[in-house]
Coordinates of C-alpha atoms in Angstrom, one line a residue:
Chain C
X545 CA -73.5 115.6 169.0
X546 CA -75.9 117.4 166.9
X547 CA -78.9 115.5 166.2
X548 CA -78.0 112.9 169.1
X549 CA -80.0 112.4 172.1
X550 CA -80.4 109.1 174.9
X551 CA -83.0 107.1 174.0
X552 CA -85.5 105.5 176.6
X553 CA -83.5 102.4 176.9
X554 CA -80.5 103.4 177.1
X555 CA -79.0 103.4 174.1
X556 CA -77.9 106.6 172.4
X557 CA -80.2 107.6 169.4
X558 CA -78.9 109.7 166.1
X559 CA -81.6 111.2 164.0
X560 CA -80.0 111.8 160.6
X561 CA -81.2 115.4 160.0
X562 CA -79.5 117.4 157.6
X563 CA -80.4 120.8 159.4
X564 CA -78.7 119.5 162.7
X565 CA -75.7 119.3 160.8
X566 CA -75.3 122.6 159.1
X567 CA -71.7 124.2 159.2
X568 CA -70.3 121.0 159.6
X569 CA -69.1 119.7 155.8
X570 CA -67.8 116.7 156.8
X571 CA -70.8 115.3 158.7
X572 CA -73.6 117.1 156.3
X573 CA -71.5 114.6 153.4
X574 CA -72.3 112.0 155.5
X575 CA -75.8 112.9 156.1
X576 CA -76.4 113.1 152.7
X577 CA -74.6 109.8 151.7
X578 CA -76.8 108.0 154.5
X579 CA -80.0 109.6 152.9
X580 CA -79.2 108.5 149.5
X581 CA -78.4 105.1 151.1
X582 CA -81.6 105.1 152.8
X583 CA -83.5 105.3 149.7
X584 CA -82.4 102.4 148.1
X585 CA -82.9 100.2 151.3
X586 CA -86.7 101.6 151.5
X587 CA -87.0 100.6 147.4
X588 CA -85.3 97.1 148.7
X589 CA -87.9 96.3 150.8
X590 CA -90.9 97.8 148.5
X591 CA -89.4 94.9 146.3
X592 CA -89.4 92.2 148.9
X593 CA -92.7 92.7 150.5
X594 CA -94.0 93.1 147.0
X595 CA -92.6 89.5 146.4
X596 CA -93.7 88.1 149.8
X597 CA -97.2 88.8 149.2
X598 CA -97.1 87.0 145.6
X599 CA -95.0 84.2 147.6
X600 CA -97.8 83.5 150.0
X601 CA -100.2 83.6 147.6
X602 CA -98.3 81.1 145.7
X603 CA -98.3 78.6 148.5
X604 CA -101.7 78.9 149.4
X605 CA -102.2 77.8 146.2
X606 CA -100.1 74.9 146.4
X607 CA -101.7 73.8 149.5
X608 CA -105.3 73.6 148.2
X609 CA -103.9 71.9 145.2
X610 CA -102.3 69.2 147.4
X611 CA -105.6 69.0 149.9
X612 CA -108.1 68.6 146.7
X613 CA -105.7 65.9 145.5
X614 CA -105.1 64.1 148.6
X615 CA -101.4 64.5 149.2
X616 CA -99.7 65.5 152.6
X617 CA -99.0 68.9 152.7
X618 CA -94.9 68.1 153.6
X619 CA -92.6 66.9 150.8
X620 CA -89.0 66.5 151.8
X621 CA -87.5 65.8 148.9
X622 CA -88.8 69.6 147.9
X623 CA -87.6 70.8 151.2
X624 CA -83.8 69.7 150.5
X625 CA -83.9 71.0 147.0
X626 CA -85.1 74.4 148.3
X627 CA -82.1 74.5 150.9
X628 CA -79.3 73.7 148.0
X629 CA -80.7 76.1 145.7
X630 CA -81.0 79.1 148.3
X631 CA -77.3 78.1 149.3
X632 CA -76.5 78.3 146.1
X633 CA -78.4 81.7 144.8
X634 CA -77.2 83.4 148.1
X635 CA -73.2 82.5 147.5
X636 CA -74.0 84.0 144.0
X637 CA -75.1 87.0 145.1
X638 CA -72.6 87.6 148.0
X639 CA -74.7 87.1 150.7
X640 CA -74.1 84.7 154.2
X641 CA -76.0 81.2 153.1
X642 CA -77.4 81.0 156.6
X643 CA -79.1 84.1 155.7
X644 CA -80.7 82.3 152.9
X645 CA -81.4 79.4 155.1
X646 CA -82.7 82.0 157.8
X647 CA -84.9 83.3 155.3
X648 CA -86.5 80.2 154.5
X649 CA -87.3 79.3 158.0
X650 CA -88.6 83.1 158.2
X651 CA -91.6 82.2 155.5
X652 CA -92.2 78.9 156.8
X653 CA -93.1 79.9 160.6
X654 CA -94.7 83.7 159.2
X655 CA -97.2 81.2 157.0
X656 CA -97.5 78.7 160.3
X657 CA -98.6 81.8 162.4
X658 CA -100.5 83.8 159.5
X659 CA -102.8 80.4 159.6
X660 CA -102.8 80.4 163.5
X661 CA -104.1 83.9 163.2
X662 CA -107.2 83.3 160.7
X663 CA -108.1 80.6 162.7
X664 CA -108.3 82.1 165.9
X665 CA -109.8 85.4 164.6
X666 CA -112.7 83.1 163.4
X667 CA -111.9 83.2 159.5
X668 CA -111.2 80.5 157.5
X669 CA -107.7 79.8 157.4
X670 CA -107.5 78.5 154.1
X671 CA -105.4 75.0 153.6
X672 CA -101.8 75.4 155.4
X673 CA -99.3 74.7 153.3
X674 CA -95.8 75.5 154.7
X675 CA -93.4 73.7 152.4
X676 CA -94.7 74.0 149.4
Chain I
X1443 CA -101.5 57.1 148.6
X1444 CA -98.8 57.2 145.0
X1445 CA -95.7 59.2 146.6
X1446 CA -96.5 59.2 149.6
X1447 CA -94.9 57.8 152.4
X1448 CA -94.2 58.5 156.4
X1449 CA -91.3 60.1 157.6
X1450 CA -88.8 59.9 160.2
X1451 CA -91.0 62.4 162.5
X1452 CA -94.3 60.9 162.1
X1453 CA -95.4 63.3 159.7
X1454 CA -96.6 62.1 156.4
X1455 CA -94.7 63.1 153.4
X1456 CA -95.5 63.3 149.9
X1457 CA -93.0 63.9 147.0
X1458 CA -95.0 65.5 144.3
X1459 CA -93.6 63.4 141.2
X1460 CA -95.4 63.2 138.1
X1461 CA -94.4 59.6 137.1
X1462 CA -96.3 58.2 140.8
X1463 CA -99.0 59.7 139.4
X1464 CA -99.5 57.9 136.1
X1465 CA -103.2 56.7 134.9
X1466 CA -104.4 59.2 137.5
X1467 CA -105.6 62.2 135.2
X1468 CA -107.1 64.6 138.3
X1469 CA -103.7 63.8 140.4
X1470 CA -101.7 64.2 137.3
X1471 CA -103.5 67.8 136.9
X1472 CA -102.4 68.7 140.1
X1473 CA -99.2 67.6 140.0
X1474 CA -98.6 69.5 136.9
X1475 CA -100.1 72.7 138.5
X1476 CA -97.9 72.4 141.8
X1477 CA -95.0 72.1 139.7
X1478 CA -95.6 75.2 137.6
X1479 CA -96.6 77.1 141.1
X1480 CA -93.3 75.9 142.8
X1481 CA -91.3 77.5 139.6
X1482 CA -93.0 80.6 140.5
X1483 CA -92.1 80.5 144.1
X1484 CA -88.4 79.2 143.2
X1485 CA -88.4 82.6 141.0
X1486 CA -89.5 84.6 143.9
X1487 CA -87.3 83.4 146.3
X1488 CA -84.0 84.1 143.9
X1489 CA -85.2 87.7 143.6
X1490 CA -86.0 87.6 147.2
X1491 CA -82.0 86.0 148.4
X1492 CA -80.6 88.7 145.6
X1493 CA -82.5 91.8 147.0
X1494 CA -81.2 90.7 150.5
X1495 CA -78.0 90.6 149.5
X1496 CA -78.1 94.2 148.1
X1497 CA -80.0 95.6 151.5
X1498 CA -77.0 94.1 153.5
X1499 CA -74.5 95.9 151.2
X1500 CA -76.6 98.8 152.0
X1501 CA -76.9 98.3 155.4
X1502 CA -73.0 97.8 156.2
X1503 CA -72.4 101.5 154.3
X1504 CA -74.8 102.9 156.5
X1505 CA -73.0 101.7 159.4
X1506 CA -69.7 102.8 157.8
X1507 CA -70.7 106.2 157.3
X1508 CA -72.8 106.6 160.5
X1509 CA -69.3 105.6 162.6
X1510 CA -67.2 107.7 160.4
X1511 CA -69.4 110.9 161.7
X1512 CA -69.7 109.6 165.1
X1513 CA -73.3 108.8 164.7
X1514 CA -75.1 106.4 167.1
X1515 CA -76.0 103.2 165.3
X1516 CA -79.9 103.7 166.5
X1517 CA -82.4 106.1 165.0
X1518 CA -85.9 105.6 166.3
X1519 CA -87.6 108.2 164.0
X1520 CA -86.1 106.3 161.0
X1521 CA -87.1 103.1 162.8
X1522 CA -91.2 104.6 163.2
X1523 CA -91.1 105.6 159.7
X1524 CA -90.0 102.0 158.5
X1525 CA -92.4 100.3 160.2
X1526 CA -95.3 102.3 159.2
X1527 CA -94.1 102.5 155.5
X1528 CA -93.8 98.3 155.5
X1529 CA -97.3 98.2 156.9
X1530 CA -99.1 100.5 154.3
X1531 CA -96.9 98.8 151.4
X1532 CA -98.0 95.0 152.9
X1533 CA -101.3 96.1 153.1
X1534 CA -101.4 97.5 149.0
X1535 CA -99.8 94.4 147.9
X1536 CA -102.6 92.1 149.7
X1537 CA -99.9 91.1 152.9
X1538 CA -100.9 90.5 156.1
X1539 CA -99.2 93.7 157.9
X1540 CA -97.8 91.7 160.5
X1541 CA -95.8 89.8 158.4
X1542 CA -94.1 93.0 156.9
X1543 CA -93.4 93.9 160.7
X1544 CA -91.6 90.0 161.1
X1545 CA -89.7 90.6 158.0
X1546 CA -88.1 93.9 159.5
X1547 CA -87.7 91.6 162.7
X1548 CA -86.1 89.0 160.5
X1549 CA -83.4 91.3 158.6
X1550 CA -82.8 93.1 162.3
X1551 CA -82.2 89.8 163.9
X1552 CA -79.8 88.4 160.9
X1553 CA -77.7 91.4 160.5
X1554 CA -76.9 90.9 164.3
X1555 CA -76.1 87.0 163.9
X1556 CA -73.8 87.7 160.9
X1557 CA -72.3 90.3 162.8
X1558 CA -71.3 88.1 165.7
X1559 CA -70.6 84.8 163.6
X1560 CA -68.1 87.1 161.3
X1561 CA -66.5 88.5 164.8
X1562 CA -65.9 85.1 166.6
X1563 CA -64.4 83.6 163.5
X1564 CA -62.0 86.1 164.1
X1565 CA -62.6 88.3 161.0
X1566 CA -63.6 92.0 161.0
X1567 CA -67.2 92.0 161.5
X1568 CA -66.7 96.1 160.5
X1569 CA -69.5 98.4 162.2
X1570 CA -73.0 96.9 162.8
X1571 CA -75.8 98.7 161.9
X1572 CA -78.9 97.1 162.1
X1573 CA -81.6 99.6 161.9
X1574 CA -79.8 101.8 158.7

């Protein structure tokens, strides 16, 4: 197969490459389609990364406000509200609501890890607020 | 503390509630600030969930195109490109690049799990393309 080779771990690996499918119009059309969709995936990833940067800024601010006011970091009512809301938005958007649930776990886990990394590096990790 | 109570698992839990801090202007200001930022967090989450829905649509399409053309699902060159690109975007956005890395792992893991869930439920999971 043009552009295909066995990868180190034994999986087959295909580098999508227009020059490798020259003279094969059907495959060339597939390569063109894949490249077009990959551009959209890259744009979506850029947007999500930028939004995640904003989200972590927001949760840090909430953490500082809570600590100053003497509020505990955890807020179960807020957590319930967020989980139900995210599931509803996912269904509306045509996304499996379990993925929305895992997204929430992802941001919580990463906030915890980020806090630990900064502390281990001897920096000031600031206030941990993973629930916000 | 107003609005504070011990949660089942022993963690302290504070429900952010304006009525609980009446007569305490400093805490009332903190509650107002937290509620304002939480609205931004909710907006960011809505945007991310919608983008994730689009992203999964894109990767499914790539999976179908690859399978039809006889290309292997994996593409290490694309993977390297994506990882470097996401790290660069994260740094520009003021986000820890390790979080961008974990975001990528999150979408890969969820694509796999989603595929398994659909197959287990007896449905047609379609073509698995977790790398796209």
